[in-house]
Each structure stands twice: as C-alpha cells, then as structure tokens.
PDB file of C-alpha atoms in Angstrom:
ATOM      1  CA  MET A   1     -11.587 -15.875  12.754  1.00  0.00           C
ATOM      2  CA  GLY A   2      -9.319 -17.558  15.286  1.00  0.00           C
ATOM      3  CA  GLU A   3      -7.415 -19.651  12.776  1.00  0.00           C
ATOM      4  CA  THR A   4      -4.050 -18.708  11.394  1.00  0.00           C
ATOM      5  CA  PRO A   5      -4.233 -17.712   7.706  1.00  0.00           C
ATOM      6  CA  ILE A   6      -2.495 -20.019   5.231  1.00  0.00           C
ATOM      7  CA  PHE A   7      -1.730 -17.027   3.013  1.00  0.00           C
ATOM      8  CA  SER A   8      -1.879 -13.277   3.536  1.00  0.00           C
ATOM      9  CA  THR A   9      -1.357 -10.209   1.340  1.00  0.00           C
ATOM     10  CA  LYS A  10      -2.375  -6.544   1.178  1.00  0.00           C
ATOM     11  CA  ALA A  11      -4.688  -4.988  -1.409  1.00  0.00           C
ATOM     12  CA  HIS A  12      -7.390  -2.372  -1.941  1.00  0.00           C
ATOM     13  CA  VAL A  13     -10.815  -4.087  -1.942  1.00  0.00           C
ATOM     14  CA  PHE A  14     -13.664  -3.207  -4.314  1.00  0.00           C
ATOM     15  CA  HIS A  15     -17.235  -4.491  -4.781  1.00  0.00           C
ATOM     16  CA  ILE A  16     -19.130  -4.373  -8.047  1.00  0.00           C
ATOM     17  CA  ASP A  17     -22.013  -1.896  -8.007  1.00  0.00           C
ATOM     18  CA  PRO A  18     -25.090  -4.113  -7.337  1.00  0.00           C
ATOM     19  CA  GLN A  19     -27.343  -1.735  -9.275  1.00  0.00           C
ATOM     20  CA  THR A  20     -25.437  -1.111 -12.492  1.00  0.00           C
ATOM     21  CA  LYS A  21     -22.985  -4.054 -12.481  1.00  0.00           C
ATOM     22  CA  ARG A  22     -20.743  -1.718 -14.488  1.00  0.00           C
ATOM     23  CA  SER A  23     -18.656   0.182 -11.929  1.00  0.00           C
ATOM     24  CA  TRP A  24     -16.658  -0.555  -8.802  1.00  0.00           C
ATOM     25  CA  ILE A  25     -17.395   0.680  -5.288  1.00  0.00           C
ATOM     26  CA  PRO A  26     -14.399   0.937  -2.905  1.00  0.00           C
ATOM     27  CA  ALA A  27     -15.004  -1.442   0.013  1.00  0.00           C
ATOM     28  CA  SER A  28     -11.868  -0.440   1.947  1.00  0.00           C
ATOM     29  CA  SER A  29     -10.479   3.009   2.657  1.00  0.00           C
ATOM     30  CA  ALA A  30      -6.891   1.775   2.232  1.00  0.00           C
ATOM     31  CA  ALA A  31      -4.923  -1.377   1.512  1.00  0.00           C
ATOM     32  CA  VAL A  32      -6.026  -4.100   3.974  1.00  0.00           C
ATOM     33  CA  ASN A  33      -4.969  -7.657   4.753  1.00  0.00           C
ATOM     34  CA  VAL A  34      -6.570 -10.259   2.471  1.00  0.00           C
ATOM     35  CA  ASN A  35      -6.237 -13.740   3.995  1.00  0.00           C
ATOM     36  CA  PHE A  36      -6.868 -17.333   2.906  1.00  0.00           C
ATOM     37  CA  TYR A  37      -8.216 -19.571   5.701  1.00  0.00           C
ATOM     38  CA  TYR A  38      -8.853 -23.324   5.827  1.00  0.00           C
ATOM     39  CA  ASP A  39     -11.815 -24.593   7.879  1.00  0.00           C
ATOM     40  CA  PRO A  40     -11.001 -28.247   8.725  1.00  0.00           C
ATOM     41  CA  SER A  41     -14.404 -28.901  10.330  1.00  0.00           C
ATOM     42  CA  ARG A  42     -16.172 -28.141   7.035  1.00  0.00           C
ATOM     43  CA  ASN A  43     -13.232 -28.862   4.748  1.00  0.00           C
ATOM     44  CA  LEU A  44     -13.639 -25.409   3.170  1.00  0.00           C
ATOM     45  CA  TYR A  45     -11.335 -22.620   2.061  1.00  0.00           C
ATOM     46  CA  ARG A  46     -12.351 -19.006   2.639  1.00  0.00           C
ATOM     47  CA  ILE A  47     -11.018 -15.605   1.617  1.00  0.00           C
ATOM     48  CA  ILE A  48     -11.499 -13.139   4.466  1.00  0.00           C
ATOM     49  CA  SER A  49     -10.646  -9.445   4.740  1.00  0.00           C
ATOM     50  CA  VAL A  50     -11.617  -7.189   7.638  1.00  0.00           C
ATOM     51  CA  GLU A  51     -11.252  -3.423   8.001  1.00  0.00           C
ATOM     52  CA  GLY A  52     -11.955  -2.310  11.559  1.00  0.00           C
ATOM     53  CA  GLN A  53     -15.141  -4.148  12.554  1.00  0.00           C
ATOM     54  CA  LYS A  54     -16.337  -4.594   8.958  1.00  0.00           C
ATOM     55  CA  ALA A  55     -15.782  -7.703   6.842  1.00  0.00           C
ATOM     56  CA  VAL A  56     -15.109  -6.371   3.342  1.00  0.00           C
ATOM     57  CA  ILE A  57     -14.516  -9.890   1.926  1.00  0.00           C
ATOM     58  CA  ASN A  58     -16.183 -13.126   3.077  1.00  0.00           C
ATOM     59  CA  SER A  59     -15.945 -15.541   0.184  1.00  0.00           C
ATOM     60  CA  THR A  60     -16.009 -19.345   0.219  1.00  0.00           C
ATOM     61  CA  VAL A  61     -13.835 -20.765  -2.574  1.00  0.00           C
ATOM     62  CA  THR A  62     -15.581 -23.216  -4.924  1.00  0.00           C
ATOM     63  CA  PRO A  63     -14.198 -25.259  -7.846  1.00  0.00           C
ATOM     64  CA  ASN A  64     -16.203 -23.155 -10.329  1.00  0.00           C
ATOM     65  CA  MET A  65     -14.674 -19.834  -9.295  1.00  0.00           C
ATOM     66  CA  THR A  66     -12.294 -18.091 -11.693  1.00  0.00           C
ATOM     67  CA  PHE A  67      -9.949 -15.247 -10.818  1.00  0.00           C
ATOM     68  CA  THR A  68      -9.487 -12.881 -13.778  1.00  0.00           C
ATOM     69  CA  LYS A  69      -6.451 -10.622 -14.100  1.00  0.00           C
ATOM     70  CA  THR A  70      -7.774  -7.486 -15.813  1.00  0.00           C
ATOM     71  CA  SER A  71      -4.618  -5.333 -15.596  1.00  0.00           C
ATOM     72  CA  GLN A  72      -1.081  -5.432 -14.229  1.00  0.00           C
ATOM     73  CA  LYS A  73      -2.218  -4.676 -10.679  1.00  0.00           C
ATOM     74  CA  PHE A  74      -5.940  -5.504 -10.645  1.00  0.00           C
ATOM     75  CA  GLY A  75      -7.972  -8.701 -10.648  1.00  0.00           C
ATOM     76  CA  GLN A  76     -11.491  -9.903  -9.845  1.00  0.00           C
ATOM     77  CA  TRP A  77     -13.609 -12.962  -9.123  1.00  0.00           C
ATOM     78  CA  SER A  78     -17.335 -13.614  -8.876  1.00  0.00           C
ATOM     79  CA  ASP A  79     -18.938 -15.154  -5.771  1.00  0.00           C
ATOM     80  CA  ILE A  80     -22.457 -16.436  -6.496  1.00  0.00           C
ATOM     81  CA  ARG A  81     -23.152 -17.223  -2.848  1.00  0.00           C
ATOM     82  CA  ALA A  82     -22.260 -13.689  -1.771  1.00  0.00           C
ATOM     83  CA  ASN A  83     -24.061 -12.343  -4.874  1.00  0.00           C
ATOM     84  CA  THR A  84     -21.225  -9.978  -5.741  1.00  0.00           C
ATOM     85  CA  VAL A  85     -17.998  -9.564  -7.671  1.00  0.00           C
ATOM     86  CA  TYR A  86     -14.870  -8.790  -5.673  1.00  0.00           C
ATOM     87  CA  GLY A  87     -12.035  -6.665  -7.067  1.00  0.00           C
ATOM     88  CA  LEU A  88      -8.509  -6.358  -5.671  1.00  0.00           C
ATOM     89  CA  GLY A  89      -5.985  -3.609  -6.436  1.00  0.00           C
ATOM     90  CA  PHE A  90      -2.379  -4.505  -5.580  1.00  0.00           C
ATOM     91  CA  SER A  91       0.693  -2.308  -5.208  1.00  0.00           C
ATOM     92  CA  SER A  92       2.658  -4.378  -7.737  1.00  0.00           C
ATOM     93  CA  GLU A  93       2.161  -7.070 -10.377  1.00  0.00           C
ATOM     94  CA  PRO A  94       4.237  -9.710  -8.487  1.00  0.00           C
ATOM     95  CA  GLU A  95       1.870  -9.369  -5.505  1.00  0.00           C
ATOM     96  CA  LEU A  96      -1.106  -9.929  -7.811  1.00  0.00           C
ATOM     97  CA  ASN A  97       0.557 -12.977  -9.396  1.00  0.00           C
ATOM     98  CA  LYS A  98       1.209 -14.516  -5.953  1.00  0.00           C
ATOM     99  CA  PHE A  99      -2.470 -14.113  -5.084  1.00  0.00           C
ATOM    100  CA  ILE A 100      -3.516 -15.714  -8.384  1.00  0.00           C
ATOM    101  CA  GLU A 101      -1.237 -18.707  -7.737  1.00  0.00           C
ATOM    102  CA  LYS A 102      -2.699 -19.191  -4.252  1.00  0.00           C
ATOM    103  CA  PHE A 103      -6.260 -18.788  -5.547  1.00  0.00           C
ATOM    104  CA  GLN A 104      -5.661 -21.477  -8.185  1.00  0.00           C
ATOM    105  CA  GLU A 105      -4.014 -23.768  -5.643  1.00  0.00           C
ATOM    106  CA  VAL A 106      -6.921 -23.450  -3.200  1.00  0.00           C
ATOM    107  CA  LYS A 107      -9.483 -23.929  -5.975  1.00  0.00           C
ATOM    108  CA  GLU A 108      -7.798 -27.158  -7.117  1.00  0.00           C
ATOM    109  CA  ALA A 109      -7.654 -28.391  -3.519  1.00  0.00           C
ATOM    110  CA  THR A 110     -11.385 -27.685  -3.173  1.00  0.00           C
ATOM    111  CA  ARG A 111     -12.137 -29.528  -6.425  1.00  0.00           C
ATOM    112  CA  SER A 112     -10.123 -32.584  -5.368  1.00  0.00           C
ATOM    113  CA  SER A 113     -11.802 -32.614  -1.954  1.00  0.00           C
ATOM    114  CA  GLN A 114     -15.304 -32.470  -3.461  1.00  0.00           C
ATOM    115  CA  GLN A 115     -14.520 -35.198  -5.997  1.00  0.00           C
ATOM    116  CA  HIS A 116     -13.236 -37.457  -3.234  1.00  0.00           C
ATOM    117  CA  LYS A 117     -16.315 -36.720  -1.126  1.00  0.00           C
ATOM    118  CA  ALA A 118     -18.681 -37.391  -4.063  1.00  0.00           C
ATOM    119  CA  HIS A 119     -16.965 -40.720  -4.806  1.00  0.00           C
ATOM    120  CA  HIS A 120     -17.204 -41.738  -1.158  1.00  0.00           C
ATOM    121  CA  ASN A 121     -20.900 -40.767  -0.933  1.00  0.00           C
ATOM    122  CA  GLY A 122     -21.625 -42.645  -4.171  1.00  0.00           C
ATOM    123  CA  ASN A 123     -20.281 -45.883  -2.744  1.00  0.00           C
ATOM    124  CA  ILE A 124     -22.355 -45.438   0.408  1.00  0.00           C
ATOM    125  CA  SER A 125     -25.495 -44.734  -1.674  1.00  0.00           C
ATOM    126  CA  VAL A 126     -25.064 -47.872  -3.806  1.00  0.00           C
ATOM    127  CA  SER A 127     -24.529 -50.125  -0.802  1.00  0.00           C
ATOM    128  CA  SER A 128     -27.531 -48.590   0.983  1.00  0.00           C
ATOM    129  CA  SER A 129     -29.710 -49.106  -2.105  1.00  0.00           C
ATOM    130  CA  LEU A 130     -28.727 -52.775  -2.411  1.00  0.00           C
ATOM    131  CA  SER A 131     -29.391 -53.313   1.273  1.00  0.00           C
ATOM    132  CA  ALA A 132     -32.821 -51.705   1.007  1.00  0.00           C
ATOM    133  CA  ARG A 133     -33.753 -53.923  -1.950  1.00  0.00           C
ATOM    134  CA  GLY A 134     -32.846 -57.064  -0.053  1.00  0.00           C
ATOM    135  CA  GLU A 135     -34.707 -56.109   3.111  1.00  0.00           C
ATOM    136  CA  SER A 136     -37.930 -54.669   1.671  1.00  0.00           C
ATOM    137  CA  PRO A 137     -39.300 -55.928  -1.691  1.00  0.00           C
ATOM    138  CA  ARG A 138     -42.534 -54.084  -0.923  1.00  0.00           C
ATOM    139  CA  LEU A 139     -40.691 -50.751  -0.636  1.00  0.00           C
ATOM    140  CA  SER A 140     -39.021 -51.417  -3.986  1.00  0.00           C
ATOM    141  CA  SER A 141     -42.388 -52.101  -5.565  1.00  0.00           C
ATOM    142  CA  GLU A 142     -43.811 -48.859  -4.155  1.00  0.00           C
ATOM    143  CA  LEU A 143     -40.848 -46.966  -5.527  1.00  0.00           C
ATOM    144  CA  HIS A 144     -41.499 -48.480  -8.969  1.00  0.00           C
ATOM    145  CA  ASN A 145     -45.158 -47.420  -8.831  1.00  0.00           C
ATOM    146  CA  ASP A 146     -44.177 -43.868  -7.831  1.00  0.00           C
ATOM    147  CA  MET A 147     -41.797 -43.671 -10.781  1.00  0.00           C
ATOM    148  CA  MET A 148     -44.531 -44.829 -13.170  1.00  0.00           C
ATOM    149  CA  LEU A 149     -46.931 -42.223 -11.766  1.00  0.00           C
ATOM    150  CA  THR A 150     -44.349 -39.492 -12.094  1.00  0.00           C
ATOM    151  CA  GLY A 151     -43.669 -40.512 -15.692  1.00  0.00           C
ATOM    152  CA  SER A 152     -47.332 -40.228 -16.578  1.00  0.00           C
ATOM    153  CA  LEU A 153     -47.478 -36.697 -15.164  1.00  0.00           C
ATOM    154  CA  LEU A 154     -44.354 -35.430 -16.927  1.00  0.00           C
ATOM    155  CA  PRO A 155     -45.933 -34.626 -20.359  1.00  0.00           C
ATOM    156  CA  HIS A 156     -48.594 -32.484 -18.707  1.00  0.00           C
ATOM    157  CA  GLN A 157     -46.072 -30.617 -16.600  1.00  0.00           C
ATOM    158  CA  ARG A 158     -43.822 -30.099 -19.616  1.00  0.00           C
ATOM    159  CA  SER A 159     -46.682 -28.592 -21.655  1.00  0.00           C
ATOM    160  CA  GLN A 160     -47.473 -26.190 -18.821  1.00  0.00           C
ATOM    161  CA  SER A 161     -43.815 -25.200 -18.620  1.00  0.00           C
ATOM    162  CA  LEU A 162     -43.664 -24.562 -22.357  1.00  0.00           C
ATOM    163  CA  SER A 163     -46.739 -22.345 -22.165  1.00  0.00           C
ATOM    164  CA  GLY A 164     -45.145 -20.322 -19.407  1.00  0.00           C
ATOM    165  CA  LEU A 165     -41.914 -19.980 -21.349  1.00  0.00           C
ATOM    166  CA  GLN A 166     -43.780 -18.733 -24.444  1.00  0.00           C
ATOM    167  CA  ALA A 167     -45.447 -16.025 -22.353  1.00  0.00           C
ATOM    168  CA  LYS A 168     -42.035 -14.789 -21.164  1.00  0.00           C
ATOM    169  CA  HIS A 169     -40.273 -15.152 -24.521  1.00  0.00           C
ATOM    170  CA  LEU A 170     -39.592 -11.437 -25.008  1.00  0.00           C
ATOM    171  CA  THR A 171     -37.701 -11.007 -21.740  1.00  0.00           C
ATOM    172  CA  ASP A 172     -36.257 -14.444 -20.993  1.00  0.00           C
ATOM    173  CA  SER A 173     -35.256 -15.696 -24.452  1.00  0.00           C
ATOM    174  CA  PRO A 174     -31.753 -17.241 -24.781  1.00  0.00           C
ATOM    175  CA  LYS A 175     -30.828 -14.549 -27.303  1.00  0.00           C
ATOM    176  CA  TYR A 176     -31.774 -11.811 -24.840  1.00  0.00           C
ATOM    177  CA  ALA A 177     -29.927 -13.527 -21.979  1.00  0.00           C
ATOM    178  CA  THR A 178     -26.846 -13.993 -24.165  1.00  0.00           C
ATOM    179  CA  LYS A 179     -26.895 -10.314 -25.095  1.00  0.00           C
ATOM    180  CA  GLU A 180     -27.164  -9.300 -21.425  1.00  0.00           C
ATOM    181  CA  LYS A 181     -24.319 -11.644 -20.530  1.00  0.00           C
ATOM    182  CA  GLN A 182     -22.150 -10.207 -23.298  1.00  0.00           C
ATOM    183  CA  MET A 183     -22.878  -6.650 -22.153  1.00  0.00           C
ATOM    184  CA  SER A 184     -21.979  -7.597 -18.573  1.00  0.00           C
ATOM    185  CA  SER A 185     -18.753  -9.334 -19.615  1.00  0.00           C
ATOM    186  CA  ILE A 186     -17.772  -6.309 -21.693  1.00  0.00           C
ATOM    187  CA  ALA A 187     -18.593  -3.856 -18.909  1.00  0.00           C
ATOM    188  CA  LEU A 188     -16.637  -5.611 -16.173  1.00  0.00           C
ATOM    189  CA  PRO A 189     -13.161  -5.219 -17.717  1.00  0.00           C
ATOM    190  CA  GLN A 190     -13.943  -1.574 -18.451  1.00  0.00           C
ATOM    191  CA  SER A 191     -14.999  -0.998 -14.844  1.00  0.00           C
ATOM    192  CA  SER A 192     -11.910  -2.859 -13.686  1.00  0.00           C
ATOM    193  CA  ALA A 193      -9.724  -0.576 -15.780  1.00  0.00           C
ATOM    194  CA  GLU A 194     -11.590   2.427 -14.400  1.00  0.00           C
ATOM    195  CA  ALA A 195     -11.040   1.208 -10.837  1.00  0.00           C
ATOM    196  CA  GLN A 196      -7.366   0.646 -11.592  1.00  0.00           C
ATOM    197  CA  LEU A 197      -7.087   4.190 -12.958  1.00  0.00           C
ATOM    198  CA  ARG A 198      -8.805   5.566  -9.862  1.00  0.00           C
ATOM    199  CA  TYR A 199      -6.482   3.532  -7.677  1.00  0.00           C
ATOM    200  CA  GLU A 200      -3.402   4.811  -9.517  1.00  0.00           C
ATOM    201  CA  ASN A 201      -4.815   8.358  -9.414  1.00  0.00           C
ATOM    202  CA  ASP A 202      -5.270   8.143  -5.634  1.00  0.00           C
ATOM    203  CA  ARG A 203      -1.701   6.905  -5.256  1.00  0.00           C
ATOM    204  CA  LEU A 204      -0.405   9.791  -7.387  1.00  0.00           C
ATOM    205  CA  LYS A 205      -2.423  12.284  -5.337  1.00  0.00           C
ATOM    206  CA  LEU A 206      -0.972  10.842  -2.141  1.00  0.00           C
ATOM    207  CA  ALA A 207       2.554  10.967  -3.575  1.00  0.00           C
ATOM    208  CA  LEU A 208       1.980  14.580  -4.680  1.00  0.00           C
ATOM    209  CA  ALA A 209       0.719  15.531  -1.218  1.00  0.00           C
ATOM    210  CA  GLN A 210       3.741  13.886   0.385  1.00  0.00           C
ATOM    211  CA  SER A 211       6.044  15.686  -2.060  1.00  0.00           C
ATOM    212  CA  SER A 212       4.407  19.015  -1.214  1.00  0.00           C
ATOM    213  CA  THR A 213       4.824  18.299   2.494  1.00  0.00           C
ATOM    214  CA  ASN A 214       8.464  17.371   1.971  1.00  0.00           C
ATOM    215  CA  ALA A 215       9.012  20.515  -0.121  1.00  0.00           C
ATOM    216  CA  LYS A 216       7.645  22.649   2.720  1.00  0.00           C
ATOM    217  CA  LYS A 217       9.920  20.881   5.184  1.00  0.00           C
ATOM    218  CA  TRP A 218      12.917  21.439   2.905  1.00  0.00           C
ATOM    219  CA  GLU A 219      11.952  25.105   2.488  1.00  0.00           C
ATOM    220  CA  ILE A 220      11.812  25.536   6.268  1.00  0.00           C
ATOM    221  CA  GLU A 221      15.172  23.785   6.637  1.00  0.00           C
ATOM    222  CA  LEU A 222      16.647  26.020   3.928  1.00  0.00           C
ATOM    223  CA  GLN A 223      15.384  29.149   5.663  1.00  0.00           C
ATOM    224  CA  THR A 224      16.830  27.869   8.948  1.00  0.00           C
ATOM    225  CA  LEU A 225      20.197  27.249   7.281  1.00  0.00           C
ATOM    226  CA  LYS A 226      20.142  30.723   5.722  1.00  0.00           C
ATOM    227  CA  SER A 227      19.336  32.265   9.107  1.00  0.00           C
ATOM    228  CA  ASN A 228      22.136  30.309  10.778  1.00  0.00           C
ATOM    229  CA  ASN A 229      24.519  31.311   7.987  1.00  0.00           C
ATOM    230  CA  THR A 230      23.621  34.987   8.454  1.00  0.00           C
ATOM    231  CA  ARG A 231      24.179  34.713  12.199  1.00  0.00           C
ATOM    232  CA  LEU A 232      27.555  33.029  11.684  1.00  0.00           C
ATOM    233  CA  THR A 233      28.566  35.676   9.127  1.00  0.00           C
ATOM    234  CA  ASN A 234      27.641  38.467  11.529  1.00  0.00           C
ATOM    235  CA  ALA A 235      29.506  36.739  14.338  1.00  0.00           C
ATOM    236  CA  LEU A 236      32.567  36.329  12.096  1.00  0.00           C
ATOM    237  CA  GLN A 237      32.476  39.994  11.064  1.00  0.00           C
ATOM    238  CA  GLU A 238      32.118  41.012  14.701  1.00  0.00           C
ATOM    239  CA  SER A 239      35.050  38.790  15.649  1.00  0.00           C
ATOM    240  CA  THR A 240      37.161  40.278  12.840  1.00  0.00           C
ATOM    241  CA  ALA A 241      36.335  43.791  14.027  1.00  0.00           C
ATOM    242  CA  ASN A 242      37.252  42.812  17.574  1.00  0.00           C
ATOM    243  CA  VAL A 243      40.583  41.388  16.384  1.00  0.00           C
ATOM    244  CA  GLU A 244      41.381  44.607  14.540  1.00  0.00           C
ATOM    245  CA  GLU A 245      40.510  46.601  17.643  1.00  0.00           C
ATOM    246  CA  TRP A 246      42.700  44.367  19.766  1.00  0.00           C
ATOM    247  CA  LYS A 247      45.576  44.790  17.304  1.00  0.00           C
ATOM    248  CA  ARG A 248      45.165  48.578  17.433  1.00  0.00           C
ATOM    249  CA  GLN A 249      45.100  48.565  21.217  1.00  0.00           C
ATOM    250  CA  LEU A 250      48.140  46.272  21.316  1.00  0.00           C
ATOM    251  CA  GLN A 251      50.073  48.572  18.991  1.00  0.00           C
ATOM    252  CA  SER A 252      49.078  51.568  21.101  1.00  0.00           C
ATOM    253  CA  LEU A 253      50.317  49.817  24.224  1.00  0.00           C
ATOM    254  CA  LYS A 254      53.571  48.912  22.477  1.00  0.00           C
ATOM    255  CA  ASP A 255      54.101  52.543  21.436  1.00  0.00           C
ATOM    256  CA  GLU A 256      53.338  53.763  24.925  1.00  0.00           C
ATOM    257  CA  ASN A 257      55.706  51.159  26.354  1.00  0.00           C
ATOM    258  CA  ASN A 258      58.503  52.333  24.037  1.00  0.00           C
ATOM    259  CA  LYS A 259      57.906  55.939  25.092  1.00  0.00           C
ATOM    260  CA  MET A 260      58.088  54.971  28.737  1.00  0.00           C
ATOM    261  CA  LYS A 261      61.328  53.073  28.137  1.00  0.00           C
ATOM    262  CA  HIS A 262      62.801  56.092  26.318  1.00  0.00           C
ATOM    263  CA  LYS A 263      61.872  58.422  29.182  1.00  0.00           C
ATOM    264  CA  ILE A 264      63.478  56.067  31.692  1.00  0.00           C
ATOM    265  CA  VAL A 265      66.693  55.994  29.642  1.00  0.00           C
ATOM    266  CA  GLU A 266      66.697  59.799  29.442  1.00  0.00           C
ATOM    267  CA  LEU A 267      66.251  60.117  33.193  1.00  0.00           C
ATOM    268  CA  GLU A 268      69.036  57.649  33.873  1.00  0.00           C
ATOM    269  CA  ALA A 269      71.338  59.486  31.407  1.00  0.00           C
ATOM    270  CA  ILE A 270      70.663  62.784  33.205  1.00  0.00           C
ATOM    271  CA  HIS A 271      71.776  61.152  36.440  1.00  0.00           C
ATOM    272  CA  GLY A 272      75.057  60.124  34.746  1.00  0.00           C
ATOM    273  CA  ASN A 273      74.353  56.453  34.030  1.00  0.00           C
ATOM    274  CA  PRO A 274      76.912  55.516  31.330  1.00  0.00           C
ATOM    275  CA  GLU A 275      74.755  52.693  29.928  1.00  0.00           C
ATOM    276  CA  ALA A 276      71.818  55.037  29.609  1.00  0.00           C
ATOM    277  CA  ILE A 277      74.032  57.650  27.902  1.00  0.00           C
ATOM    278  CA  GLU A 278      75.287  54.997  25.443  1.00  0.00           C
ATOM    279  CA  GLU A 279      71.708  53.857  24.779  1.00  0.00           C
ATOM    280  CA  LEU A 280      70.635  57.426  24.006  1.00  0.00           C
ATOM    281  CA  GLU A 281      73.534  57.874  21.582  1.00  0.00           C
ATOM    282  CA  LYS A 282      72.585  54.645  19.742  1.00  0.00           C
ATOM    283  CA  ASN A 283      68.975  55.725  19.529  1.00  0.00           C
ATOM    284  CA  TYR A 284      70.063  59.116  18.197  1.00  0.00           C
ATOM    285  CA  ILE A 285      72.280  57.521  15.487  1.00  0.00           C
ATOM    286  CA  ILE A 286      69.535  55.070  14.472  1.00  0.00           C
ATOM    287  CA  GLY A 287      66.983  57.868  14.330  1.00  0.00           C
ATOM    288  CA  ASN A 288      69.189  59.923  12.011  1.00  0.00           C
ATOM    289  CA  GLN A 289      69.769  56.949   9.700  1.00  0.00           C
ATOM    290  CA  ILE A 290      66.057  56.315   9.428  1.00  0.00           C
ATOM    291  CA  ALA A 291      65.408  59.982   8.751  1.00  0.00           C
ATOM    292  CA  ASN A 292      68.068  60.127   6.014  1.00  0.00           C
ATOM    293  CA  HIS A 293      66.622  57.090   4.240  1.00  0.00           C
TER     294      HIS A 293
END
C-alpha cells in the first residue's frame, strides 16, 4: 500500500490451522512489520503485514472484532471475511499492550463511523419513502399487495424450513453447535500457549546458537592472547640473555682495557718515567693490601 501507516510494530505472525482449528501455523519466518492503515476513500481501517512479496496479514477491522490476549507476549483475533484467526507473538508485553490499545482505538473509530453512516442513510431512506408515497399512490398500493402476498406464503415456507431442520437435527442442533463452539474456544487458548512456547523455544535456540558462536570467538581470542604471550615471553627471555651476554662482553673489554693500561705503565716505567714508576708502586701496594685481606 502507498499510504503511510498510522501505527507500526514488529511481531511474529501465525495463522490458525484451517483443518484442525487447534494449532498455529507460522506465517512469517521472523518478526515482521505489522501496520495499521486508514483508507479514506472507503473509510476503512486495515491491518497489513508483508514479508517479501507475501501478505501474511490482510485484515479489515470491523466493530465486532475482538483482540484476545492469551499470554504475556501473544494475542489473537478472528477475521470472518478472511476466514482465519490471526496470532501475533511479540518480543515483550509492553509491545503487545500497545497493539491492543491501537486495535481497540481503531475498532471504536470504525464503530462510530458505521453508526454515523447508518443514521445518515436512515434519514435519506425515510425522506425517499415519503417522496415516493406522495408521487405514486399506485406504487404504494402495489407494494401493499406484494406484502399481503408474501404474508400468505410465509406459513408454507416456514413449515418447509421446519421439515428441513428436523432432517438435520443430529448434526445441526443448537446443543451440537454449542458443544463444537466450546471445544473450539477451549482449543484456541491451548494452541496459543503452544505457539507462545514454540516462539520462546525458537528464541532460546537462537540465543544458545549466538552464545556458542560467541564462545568460539572468545576461545579463538584466548588462544591468540596465549600465543602472543608466549611470543613476548620468549622475546623477553632472549633479550635477557642478550643483556647478560653484553654485560659479560663489557666486563671482558674492561678487563682487557685495564691490562693494556697496566702494560703501558710498565713500559713507561722501564723508560724512566717517574709518574709511571709512582703508578706501579701504588698498584703494587694496593695489590698487597687486597691479597692480605
């Protein structure tokens, strides 16, 4: 439809099983938009829901419709024109309550509109009847004769109808119809509860699948962190080993440097350098002190 919806919500759509009238058949594969539309050309309110190219709900609201809340998240209504019962499963109870409020509001608007239309048509009918009586007495007389003829035929027609009803008494009796109606009214809430349980079960399965997927992702991330930690530990150990090696090499260079300095001092002392001779004497005294301690 090209019109803008006056109300929109999301829900899982179900149809009553046309064969058994006792179980629900999913009409949508997931939660879909359920919209209220107003048709000003016909002065009608419609409930429309489309999934892909398929209309899963096409219901014209009438004053006699009743929306029944069968659980916290599920409700249903019967559409005689569509010859089916629609069921809606919502994600939360507040969403269901909002839909119920809008359904009631639209139903009352439809009732008021039809009452106004009936009152208007009644006035037109009365004025037309009075005009016809004034213009054509002969037509009024013919109408009276037709009514008399119809009245004389009524007893005969009624007796034939009674005979037909007696022949179908076993299957069409009021008691039998009442029993069937009671069985249907009892079955519908049970099927609604079953549909609600299936809906909740599907949601739990989806949540479980998502949890499993998330657990796998977390496991992969954990393995990645462990691998990175191992690499960092190895790098740290390698760096520590390198530092120790550098320290050893540095100490070796220091020792070699001291030896070279000592040799230079010895050579200078041999050549009679007084400072070198004094340095050798100090080193000799210090060496003896260290040895004695």
